Coordinates of C-alpha atoms and ligand atoms in Angstrom, one line a residue:
M12 CA -2.8 61.4 207.8
K13 CA -0.4 63.8 208.6
E14 CA -1.7 67.5 208.5
Q15 CA 0.5 69.6 206.3
K16 CA 0.7 73.2 208.1
S17 CA 0.7 76.7 206.3
R18 CA 3.9 78.3 206.9
R19 CA 3.8 81.2 209.6
S20 CA 4.3 84.8 208.8
G21 CA 7.5 86.4 209.8
I22 CA 6.1 88.3 212.6
K23 CA 4.5 85.0 214.1
V24 CA 7.9 83.2 213.7
M25 CA 9.3 86.2 215.3
S26 CA 6.8 86.1 218.1
G27 CA 7.0 82.3 218.5
L28 CA 10.8 82.3 219.0
I29 CA 10.2 85.2 221.6
V30 CA 7.9 83.4 223.5
L31 CA 10.6 80.8 223.8
L32 CA 12.8 83.2 225.3
G33 CA 10.6 82.8 228.5
S34 CA 12.6 83.8 231.8
L35 CA 15.7 84.6 229.4
S36 CA 14.1 87.9 228.4
Y37 CA 15.4 89.8 231.2
V38 CA 19.0 89.2 229.7
M39 CA 17.7 90.2 226.3
L40 CA 16.8 93.4 227.8
I41 CA 20.3 94.2 229.6
A42 CA 21.9 93.2 226.1
V43 CA 19.7 95.8 224.2
L44 CA 20.2 98.6 227.0
N45 CA 24.0 98.0 227.1
G46 CA 24.0 97.6 223.2
S47 CA 22.2 101.1 222.8
L48 CA 24.4 102.6 225.6
G49 CA 27.4 101.0 224.1
F50 CA 26.5 102.8 220.6
L51 CA 25.4 106.2 222.4
S52 CA 28.9 106.1 224.0
A53 CA 30.8 105.6 220.9
M54 CA 29.0 108.4 219.3
G55 CA 30.0 110.3 222.3
V56 CA 33.6 110.3 221.5
T57 CA 32.8 112.1 218.4
V58 CA 30.2 114.4 219.5
F59 CA 32.2 115.6 222.6
G60 CA 35.1 116.0 220.0
A61 CA 32.6 118.4 218.1
V62 CA 31.7 120.0 221.3
G63 CA 35.3 121.1 221.5
V64 CA 35.2 122.6 218.0
A65 CA 32.0 124.5 218.8
K66 CA 33.5 125.8 221.8
A67 CA 36.6 127.0 219.6
L68 CA 34.2 128.6 217.3
G69 CA 32.9 130.4 220.1
A70 CA 29.7 128.7 220.8
S71 CA 29.1 129.2 224.6
I72 CA 29.7 125.8 226.2
G73 CA 30.1 125.7 230.0
M74 CA 32.9 122.9 230.0
S75 CA 36.4 123.2 229.9
Y76 CA 38.6 122.0 227.1
G77 CA 39.8 119.5 229.8
L78 CA 36.5 118.2 230.6
I79 CA 35.3 117.8 227.4
M80 CA 38.7 115.5 226.4
A81 CA 37.9 113.5 229.8
L82 CA 34.5 112.8 228.6
A83 CA 35.4 111.5 225.4
I84 CA 37.9 109.4 226.6
L85 CA 35.4 108.3 229.4
C86 CA 33.0 107.6 226.4
G87 CA 35.4 105.4 224.6
V88 CA 36.2 103.3 227.7
L89 CA 32.5 103.1 228.6
R90 CA 31.9 101.9 224.7
G91 CA 34.4 99.1 225.3
I92 CA 32.9 98.1 228.4
L93 CA 29.2 98.3 227.4
R94 CA 30.1 96.6 224.3
Y95 CA 31.7 93.7 226.1
F96 CA 28.4 93.0 228.4
E97 CA 26.3 93.4 225.1
Q98 CA 28.3 90.6 223.3
Y99 CA 28.2 88.5 226.6
S100 CA 24.3 88.7 227.3
N101 CA 23.6 88.3 223.5
H102 CA 25.8 85.0 222.8
F103 CA 24.7 83.9 226.8
I104 CA 21.1 83.7 225.6
A105 CA 22.0 82.6 222.1
F106 CA 23.9 79.2 223.6
K107 CA 21.4 79.0 226.5
L108 CA 18.7 78.9 224.2
L109 CA 20.3 76.8 221.4
A110 CA 20.6 74.3 224.4
T111 CA 17.0 74.7 225.6
L112 CA 15.9 74.3 221.7
R113 CA 17.8 71.2 221.3
S114 CA 16.4 69.8 224.4
K115 CA 13.0 70.9 223.5
I116 CA 13.4 69.3 220.0
F117 CA 14.2 66.0 221.4
V118 CA 11.5 65.8 224.0
A119 CA 9.2 66.5 220.7
L120 CA 11.0 63.8 218.9
R121 CA 10.4 61.4 222.0
R122 CA 6.8 62.3 222.0
L123 CA 6.3 61.7 218.3
C124 CA 8.1 58.6 218.4
P125 CA 7.8 56.0 216.8
A126 CA 4.6 56.7 214.5
K127 CA 5.3 60.2 213.0
L128 CA 9.2 59.7 212.9
E129 CA 8.4 57.1 210.2
T130 CA 6.9 59.4 207.8
K131 CA 9.7 61.9 208.5
K132 CA 13.0 61.6 206.6
K133 CA 16.0 61.2 209.0
G134 CA 18.2 63.8 207.1
S135 CA 15.4 66.3 207.9
I136 CA 15.5 65.6 211.3
I137 CA 19.2 65.8 211.7
A138 CA 19.2 69.0 209.8
M139 CA 16.9 70.4 212.2
I140 CA 19.1 69.6 215.0
T141 CA 22.2 70.9 213.7
S142 CA 21.7 73.6 210.8
D143 CA 18.1 74.8 211.8
V144 CA 18.9 75.5 215.5
E145 CA 22.6 77.2 214.5
T146 CA 20.6 79.4 212.3
L147 CA 18.5 80.3 215.2
E148 CA 21.5 81.7 216.9
V149 CA 21.5 84.5 214.3
F150 CA 18.0 85.4 215.2
Y151 CA 18.7 85.6 219.1
A152 CA 22.0 87.2 219.3
H153 CA 21.9 89.1 215.9
T154 CA 18.5 90.1 215.0
V155 CA 16.5 90.7 218.0
S156 CA 18.7 93.2 219.8
P157 CA 20.0 95.3 216.6
I158 CA 16.3 96.1 215.8
C159 CA 15.7 97.3 219.5
I160 CA 19.0 99.0 219.5
A161 CA 18.0 101.0 216.2
I162 CA 14.9 101.9 217.5
L163 CA 16.2 103.4 220.9
V164 CA 19.3 104.8 219.5
S165 CA 17.4 106.7 216.8
L166 CA 14.8 107.9 219.2
A167 CA 17.8 108.9 221.5
V168 CA 19.2 110.9 218.6
T169 CA 16.0 112.3 217.5
I170 CA 15.1 113.9 220.8
F171 CA 18.8 115.3 221.4
V172 CA 19.2 116.7 218.1
G173 CA 15.7 118.4 218.7
V174 CA 16.8 119.6 222.3
I175 CA 20.0 121.0 221.5
A176 CA 20.0 122.3 218.2
S177 CA 16.6 122.6 215.8
V178 CA 13.4 120.5 215.5
Y179 CA 14.0 120.5 211.7
L180 CA 17.5 118.7 211.8
A181 CA 15.5 116.5 214.3
L182 CA 13.1 115.7 211.7
V183 CA 15.3 115.3 208.6
A184 CA 17.5 112.6 211.0
L185 CA 14.0 111.0 211.9
L186 CA 12.9 110.6 208.2
G187 CA 16.6 109.2 207.3
Y188 CA 16.1 106.4 210.1
V189 CA 12.8 105.4 209.0
V190 CA 13.8 105.1 205.3
I191 CA 17.0 103.2 205.9
G192 CA 15.6 101.3 208.8
I193 CA 12.2 100.6 207.6
A194 CA 11.3 101.4 203.8
L195 CA 14.6 99.9 202.5
P196 CA 15.0 97.1 204.7
L197 CA 11.1 95.8 203.2
I198 CA 12.0 96.8 199.3
S199 CA 15.5 94.9 199.6
S200 CA 13.7 91.8 201.2
K201 CA 11.1 92.0 198.5
L202 CA 14.3 92.4 195.8
L203 CA 16.0 89.3 197.6
K204 CA 13.0 87.1 198.1
K205 CA 13.3 85.4 194.8
S206 CA 17.0 84.8 194.3
G207 CA 17.2 84.0 198.3
V208 CA 14.5 81.5 197.8
E209 CA 15.9 80.0 194.6
Y210 CA 19.2 79.7 196.0
R211 CA 18.4 77.7 199.0
R212 CA 16.0 75.7 197.0
S213 CA 19.1 74.8 194.9
F214 CA 21.4 74.5 198.2
S215 CA 19.1 71.7 199.8
L216 CA 18.5 69.9 196.4
F217 CA 22.3 69.6 196.1
N218 CA 23.1 68.8 199.7
A219 CA 20.5 66.0 199.6
Y220 CA 21.8 64.7 196.1
F221 CA 25.2 64.8 197.5
M222 CA 24.2 63.1 200.7
D223 CA 22.4 60.4 198.7
S224 CA 25.4 59.8 196.4
I225 CA 27.7 59.3 199.5
K226 CA 25.0 57.0 201.2
G227 CA 24.6 55.1 197.8
I228 CA 28.3 54.9 197.0
K229 CA 28.5 51.2 197.2
D230 CA 25.6 50.6 194.7
I231 CA 26.9 53.5 192.4
L232 CA 30.5 51.2 192.3
Y233 CA 28.4 48.0 191.9
H234 CA 26.7 49.4 188.7
N235 CA 29.8 51.3 187.7
A236 CA 27.5 54.5 187.7
G237 CA 30.4 56.7 189.0
E238 CA 31.1 58.7 185.7
E239 CA 27.3 59.7 185.3
R240 CA 26.7 60.4 188.9
K241 CA 29.8 62.7 189.2
K242 CA 28.6 64.6 185.8
A243 CA 25.0 64.8 187.7
V244 CA 26.6 66.5 190.9
D245 CA 28.7 68.6 188.5
Q246 CA 25.7 70.0 187.2
K247 CA 24.0 70.6 190.3
S248 CA 26.9 72.2 191.7
D249 CA 27.1 74.7 188.7
E250 CA 23.4 75.5 188.9
L251 CA 24.0 76.2 192.8
L252 CA 26.9 78.5 191.9
A253 CA 24.5 80.3 189.4
Y254 CA 22.0 81.0 191.7
S255 CA 24.6 81.9 194.4
H256 CA 25.7 84.6 192.1
S257 CA 22.5 86.1 191.2
M258 CA 21.8 86.3 195.1
K259 CA 25.2 88.0 195.6
K260 CA 24.4 90.5 193.1
D261 CA 20.9 91.3 194.6
I262 CA 22.5 91.7 198.2
T263 CA 25.4 94.2 196.7
N264 CA 22.6 96.1 195.1
A265 CA 20.5 96.3 198.1
G266 CA 24.0 97.1 199.9
A267 CA 24.9 100.2 197.7
L268 CA 21.0 101.4 198.0
T269 CA 21.5 101.7 201.5
E270 CA 25.0 103.4 201.3
L271 CA 23.3 105.8 198.5
A272 CA 20.4 106.5 201.1
V273 CA 22.8 107.3 204.0
T274 CA 24.6 109.5 201.7
V275 CA 21.8 111.3 200.6
F276 CA 20.4 111.9 204.0
I277 CA 24.2 113.2 205.4
L278 CA 23.9 115.8 202.6
I279 CA 20.2 116.6 203.2
T280 CA 21.3 117.1 207.0
L281 CA 24.3 119.3 206.1
A282 CA 22.2 121.4 203.8
V283 CA 19.4 122.1 206.4
G284 CA 22.2 122.8 209.2
I285 CA 23.7 125.3 206.9
L286 CA 20.4 126.7 205.9
L287 CA 19.3 127.0 209.5
Y288 CA 22.6 128.6 210.2
T289 CA 22.6 131.3 207.7
K290 CA 18.8 131.9 208.4
D291 CA 20.3 132.6 211.8
M292 CA 17.8 129.8 213.2
L293 CA 20.9 127.6 214.6
G294 CA 24.1 128.7 215.8
I295 CA 27.4 127.8 214.6
G296 CA 28.1 125.7 218.0
E297 CA 24.8 123.8 217.9
M298 CA 24.9 123.1 214.0
V299 CA 28.3 121.5 214.3
I300 CA 27.2 119.2 217.2
A301 CA 24.0 118.2 215.7
I302 CA 25.6 117.4 212.3
V303 CA 28.4 115.3 213.7
T304 CA 25.7 113.6 215.9
V305 CA 23.5 112.7 213.1
F306 CA 26.5 111.8 210.6
G307 CA 27.4 109.1 213.5
S308 CA 24.2 107.7 214.3
F309 CA 23.2 105.9 211.2
G310 CA 25.2 102.6 212.0
P311 CA 22.0 100.9 213.9
V312 CA 19.7 101.2 210.8
I313 CA 22.3 100.4 208.7
A314 CA 22.7 97.2 210.7
I315 CA 19.0 96.6 210.1
S316 CA 19.2 96.7 206.4
A317 CA 21.9 94.1 206.5
L318 CA 19.2 91.4 208.1
P319 CA 16.8 90.7 205.2
G320 CA 19.4 88.6 203.8
N321 CA 19.7 86.1 206.4
L322 CA 16.1 86.6 208.1
T323 CA 14.0 84.6 205.3
Q324 CA 16.2 81.7 206.2
T325 CA 16.1 82.2 209.9
F326 CA 12.2 82.3 209.5
A327 CA 12.3 79.3 207.5
S328 CA 14.4 77.5 210.4
G329 CA 12.3 79.1 213.2
D330 CA 9.2 77.7 211.2
R331 CA 10.2 74.2 211.1
V332 CA 11.3 74.3 214.9
L333 CA 8.0 75.7 216.3
N334 CA 6.1 73.1 213.7
L335 CA 8.0 70.1 215.1
I336 CA 7.8 71.5 218.9
E337 CA 4.0 71.9 218.5
E338 CA 3.1 68.9 216.4
Q339 CA 1.1 66.6 218.2
P340 CA 1.7 62.6 218.1
S341 CA -0.7 60.4 216.7
V342 CA -0.4 58.0 219.8
Y343 CA 0.0 59.6 223.3
P344 CA 1.5 57.6 225.7
V345 CA -0.8 56.3 228.8
E346 CA 0.4 57.3 232.2
N347 CA -2.6 57.0 234.1
G348 CA -3.9 53.7 233.3
K349 CA -3.4 50.2 234.4
D350 CA -0.3 47.8 234.9
F351 CA -1.0 44.1 233.5
D352 CA 0.9 40.8 233.8
F353 CA 0.4 39.4 230.4
E354 CA -1.4 36.0 230.3
D355 CA -3.3 36.2 226.9
L356 CA -4.0 38.6 223.9
Q357 CA -7.4 39.2 222.3
V358 CA -7.7 40.9 219.0
S359 CA -11.3 41.3 218.0
D360 CA -12.3 43.1 214.8
L361 CA -9.2 45.1 214.2
S362 CA -8.9 47.5 211.6
F363 CA -6.1 49.9 210.5
G364 CA -4.9 52.0 207.6
Y365 CA -2.0 54.7 207.8
E366 CA -4.0 56.7 205.5
E367 CA -7.7 57.6 205.4
N368 CA -9.9 55.2 203.2
K369 CA -6.7 53.1 202.4
S370 CA -7.1 50.2 205.0
V371 CA -4.0 47.9 205.7
L372 CA -5.8 45.4 207.9
Q373 CA -9.5 44.7 208.3
D374 CA -11.6 42.9 211.0
I375 CA -8.6 41.1 212.2
N376 CA -9.7 38.6 215.0
M377 CA -7.0 36.4 216.5
R378 CA -5.7 35.1 220.0
A379 CA -2.5 33.9 221.7
R380 CA -1.6 32.9 225.1
S381 CA 1.1 32.3 227.4
G382 CA 2.6 29.1 226.1
E383 CA 2.0 29.3 222.9
I384 CA 4.0 30.3 219.4
I385 CA 1.9 31.8 217.0
G386 CA 2.8 32.2 213.1
I387 CA 1.8 34.8 211.0
V388 CA 2.5 34.4 207.3
G389 CA 1.4 36.4 204.0
E390 CA 3.2 38.1 200.9
S391 CA 5.3 41.2 201.4
G392 CA 3.5 44.3 202.0
C393 CA 0.2 42.5 203.2
G394 CA 0.4 44.1 206.7
K395 CA 2.5 41.8 209.2
S396 CA 4.7 44.4 210.5
T397 CA 2.0 46.8 210.6
F398 CA 0.1 44.2 212.8
L399 CA 3.0 43.7 215.4
K400 CA 3.2 47.7 215.7
L401 CA -0.5 47.8 216.5
L402 CA 0.0 45.2 219.2
L403 CA 2.8 47.7 220.4
R404 CA 0.4 50.6 220.1
F405 CA 3.1 52.4 218.1
W406 CA 0.0 53.2 215.9
S407 CA -3.7 53.6 217.3
K408 CA -6.0 51.2 215.9
D409 CA -9.2 52.6 213.6
S410 CA -11.6 50.2 215.1
G411 CA -12.1 47.0 216.8
S412 CA -10.0 46.1 220.2
I413 CA -6.8 44.7 221.4
E414 CA -7.0 43.2 224.8
Y415 CA -4.0 42.0 226.8
S416 CA -5.3 39.9 230.0
S417 CA -8.9 41.5 229.2
N418 CA -7.3 45.1 229.5
D419 CA -8.1 47.1 226.4
I420 CA -4.7 48.2 225.0
E421 CA -5.7 51.9 225.1
N422 CA -6.1 51.8 229.1
I423 CA -2.7 50.0 229.6
N424 CA 0.3 52.1 231.0
T425 CA 2.8 52.6 228.1
A426 CA 5.8 51.4 230.5
S427 CA 3.7 48.3 231.4
L428 CA 2.9 47.5 227.8
L429 CA 6.1 47.7 226.9
D430 CA 7.5 45.9 229.7
N431 CA 5.1 42.9 229.1
V432 CA 5.7 43.0 225.3
T433 CA 9.2 43.2 223.1
M434 CA 9.6 43.0 219.4
V435 CA 12.5 42.3 217.4
S436 CA 11.8 44.2 214.0
Q437 CA 12.8 43.3 210.7
S438 CA 16.2 45.6 210.8
T439 CA 18.0 45.7 214.2
Y440 CA 19.7 48.9 215.1
L441 CA 23.2 48.7 216.8
F442 CA 24.8 52.0 218.3
D443 CA 28.3 52.9 217.9
D444 CA 29.2 51.1 221.2
T445 CA 30.5 47.8 222.3
I446 CA 28.3 44.5 221.9
E447 CA 27.8 44.6 225.7
E448 CA 26.3 47.8 225.6
N449 CA 24.4 47.2 222.6
L450 CA 22.9 44.3 224.5
R451 CA 22.2 46.4 228.0
V452 CA 19.7 48.5 226.0
A453 CA 17.2 45.5 226.4
R454 CA 18.2 45.5 230.2
R455 CA 20.7 47.9 232.1
D456 CA 21.2 45.8 235.2
A457 CA 21.6 42.4 233.7
S458 CA 24.3 40.3 235.0
M459 CA 27.4 39.2 232.6
E460 CA 25.9 35.6 233.0
E461 CA 22.3 36.3 232.1
I462 CA 24.0 38.3 228.8
V463 CA 26.2 35.3 227.7
D464 CA 23.1 33.0 228.5
A465 CA 20.7 35.3 225.8
C466 CA 23.5 35.2 223.5
K467 CA 23.8 31.5 223.7
K468 CA 20.1 31.1 222.9
A469 CA 20.3 33.5 220.1
S470 CA 23.4 31.5 218.6
I471 CA 25.5 34.5 218.7
H472 CA 27.7 33.9 221.5
D473 CA 30.3 31.8 219.8
F474 CA 30.9 34.7 217.1
I475 CA 31.2 37.2 220.1
M476 CA 33.9 35.1 221.5
S477 CA 35.8 34.7 218.4
L478 CA 36.2 38.3 218.4
D479 CA 39.5 39.6 219.8
G480 CA 37.5 42.1 222.0
G481 CA 34.9 39.5 222.9
Y482 CA 31.8 41.2 224.1
K483 CA 33.7 44.3 224.6
S484 CA 34.2 44.6 220.8
N485 CA 33.0 47.9 219.1
V486 CA 30.1 47.1 216.7
G487 CA 31.2 50.2 214.5
Q488 CA 28.6 53.1 213.6
A489 CA 25.2 51.4 212.9
G490 CA 26.6 48.1 213.1
D491 CA 28.9 48.4 210.1
K492 CA 31.6 46.0 211.1
L493 CA 28.7 43.1 211.3
S494 CA 26.9 40.9 209.1
A495 CA 23.3 41.3 208.4
G496 CA 22.8 37.9 210.2
E497 CA 24.8 38.8 213.1
K498 CA 23.0 41.7 214.0
Q499 CA 19.8 40.2 213.8
R500 CA 21.0 37.7 216.1
I501 CA 22.1 40.4 218.7
G502 CA 18.6 41.7 218.0
L503 CA 17.3 38.7 219.2
A504 CA 19.6 38.1 222.4
R505 CA 18.6 41.7 223.2
A506 CA 14.8 40.0 223.0
F507 CA 15.8 37.2 225.4
L508 CA 17.8 39.5 227.9
R509 CA 14.8 41.7 228.1
G510 CA 12.7 38.7 229.6
S511 CA 9.0 40.2 228.2
K512 CA 6.1 37.6 228.7
L513 CA 5.1 38.4 225.0
V514 CA 7.9 38.3 222.2
L515 CA 7.1 39.8 218.8
L516 CA 9.8 38.5 216.2
D517 CA 9.6 40.1 212.7
E518 CA 11.5 37.6 210.6
P519 CA 13.6 36.7 213.1
T520 CA 15.7 34.3 211.2
S521 CA 15.6 35.8 207.3
N522 CA 19.3 36.6 207.2
V523 CA 20.5 33.4 209.4
D524 CA 21.8 29.9 207.8
S525 CA 19.6 26.7 208.5
I526 CA 22.1 25.5 211.4
N527 CA 22.1 28.7 213.3
E528 CA 18.1 29.2 212.7
G529 CA 18.0 25.5 214.2
I530 CA 19.5 26.7 217.4
I531 CA 17.5 29.9 217.5
L532 CA 14.2 28.0 217.0
K533 CA 15.1 25.4 219.4
S534 CA 15.9 28.2 222.2
L535 CA 12.4 29.7 221.1
A536 CA 10.5 26.4 221.4
D537 CA 12.3 25.9 224.9
R538 CA 11.0 28.9 226.4
R539 CA 7.3 28.4 225.2
K540 CA 6.5 27.3 228.6
D541 CA 6.4 30.4 230.3
I542 CA 6.2 33.2 227.5
C543 CA 4.1 33.6 224.2
I544 CA 5.9 34.2 221.0
I545 CA 4.2 35.6 217.9
L546 CA 6.5 34.9 214.9
V547 CA 6.4 36.6 211.4
S548 CA 8.2 34.5 208.8
H549 CA 8.0 33.9 205.1
R550 CA 9.8 30.5 205.9
E551 CA 7.8 27.0 206.0
S552 CA 10.9 25.9 208.4
T553 CA 10.5 28.6 210.8
M554 CA 6.8 28.1 210.9
S555 CA 7.3 24.5 212.0
I556 CA 7.6 25.3 215.7
A557 CA 4.4 27.4 215.5
D558 CA 1.4 25.7 217.5
R559 CA -1.0 27.7 215.4
V560 CA -0.5 29.7 212.2
Y561 CA -2.6 32.6 210.7
R562 CA -2.3 34.0 207.2
I563 CA -3.1 37.8 206.2
Q564 CA -4.3 38.2 202.8
D565 CA -6.0 41.5 201.1
G566 CA -6.3 42.8 204.6
K567 CA -8.0 40.0 206.2
I568 CA -6.7 37.1 208.5
S569 CA -7.3 33.5 208.7
E570 CA -6.1 30.5 210.5
V571 CA -4.4 28.1 208.4
R572 CA -3.3 25.5 210.4
N573 CA -3.5 24.5 214.2
Ligands
ATP619 N1 4.6 54.3 208.0 C1 3.9 54.0 206.7 N2 3.1 54.9 206.4 C2 2.3 54.5 205.4 N3 2.2 53.3 204.7 C3 3.0 52.3 205.3 C4 3.8 52.8 206.3 N4 4.6 51.4 206.6 C5 3.9 50.6 205.9 N5 3.1 51.0 205.1 C6 2.6 50.2 204.0 O1 1.4 49.5 204.7 C7 1.6 48.1 203.7 C8 1.8 47.0 204.7 O2 3.1 47.2 205.4 P1 3.9 46.1 206.1 O3 5.4 46.6 206.5 O4 3.0 45.8 207.6 O5 4.2 44.9 205.6 P2 4.7 43.2 205.7 O6 3.6 42.6 205.7 O7 5.6 43.6 207.1 O8 6.0 43.2 204.5 P3 7.3 42.5 204.4 O9 6.6 41.2 204.4 O10 7.9 42.8 203.1 O11 8.1 42.8 205.7 C9 2.6 48.4 202.9 O12 1.8 48.8 201.6 C10 3.3 49.4 203.2 O13 3.7 50.2 202.0
MG620 MG1 7.4 43.4 207.4

């Protein structure tokens, strides 16, 4: 059903993420320039110090001590200003992009909704919106520009040393940059890969298990399984700690290796400088300036060596986000089709399966028209809810046809379809808001009278009035403060308020007692004149109001009563 994409390489993720920069790339350029010049200014302070020393040692420097001091101070001040602008631009890009990425993710989720989201774990979507996007901040603010800065600074220093002192010293410095900025990061990323992957896997397993335990805490208590669960959480936490230790050890080793390489290259530079001086190939003043310049220039390449630890995680996050943004929905909304007014529904030879070669519904034929109440019965898992979802085109059928007022569903504008057809699903979701706002989801501009009328029909008005806040009462997160039956009746009230011509009801009274069921069924029966209702239920009592009843069994449908 859903193709599993192979993981992109690091380069592909990086280029994909940079493409997302779009018009922000010029800000990135400013950040890199400020960063590079800023670092060079910082070096300038010590380099001008070295120039002063060189002058004292007798080198011919065409600047007064005063000017040298002034330039060193200027470099210091410039360093501060440029650093400010570098940080400002980096974070400007990062946060602007995070906002853009979040909105792209929401657009992608809306496009994929509902079919593809049914198969995605809600937890992983939440993780993507929160931690994955946050991780990408590291990429934009702390990865791309350090790499560019390291390249620019290293090149500038190599050229400077080559021009003012010696090509040999310049080559030693260049070799140092290549080893510390390219070779070592490649080696340490291999070194860190295994422990990094193990740590992250253990981390997400622990998180998932912990979240699951919190969500299921009621059931854990009911079955007195708390002690066992606690032991399992402890064990997973110990495992995580062990992986964290081994990863930290690898990171420390990689860091030590880099420091060692820096020290070795400083010593080589010193040795080469002294050698050149003793062979009369370099004056003392140039030697001091060149060596001090090279000594202070490893900062940006050291920063690159520190990247691999984060990078694997950044790439994994980038990969997930890019996958979601690029994922194709299984059903595209129709925008340039027809609008219609519901009069009748004709389903012919409809077949569907969520997975290939595993059909849920086969050759379904049924009809319904305005003024009718149609019942659908069948065992749990036979495909009743699936059938209703197909009528709303939440999924696309495999074959056959669904026609509303003689218009094929594939050619009907999605907005018009959703205006004409409403569904009350088996579980109604309530937002953490007031009852009134939860009802207005169905129709924003409804008057208070209309809202009250819908609630009376759904047999929930009296309950709402019994609450202190009435319609302004808050329902709590996910409707936690309401019983299952109360939530269901609010779902029904929403459908009544929406006023669609075809209403699909999936077990509308399964959590409602027989008195309230009677009131709801009477409301439904009273409305049958101008609308059509398709009613899925296990209960015989519910089916009593149906004009015709279909049974779904083994994927086939048959009319059982009319
Ligand atoms: N998103 C999905 N992906 C894959 N299979 C699914 C999906 N949703 C449902 N199914 C499967 O399709 C079959 C029909 O499910 P459906 O929800 O339509 O049954 P139902 O008749 O409504 O059952 P119930 O009476 O328990 O609500 C089941 O075997 C179910 O496991
Ligand atoms: Mg169902």
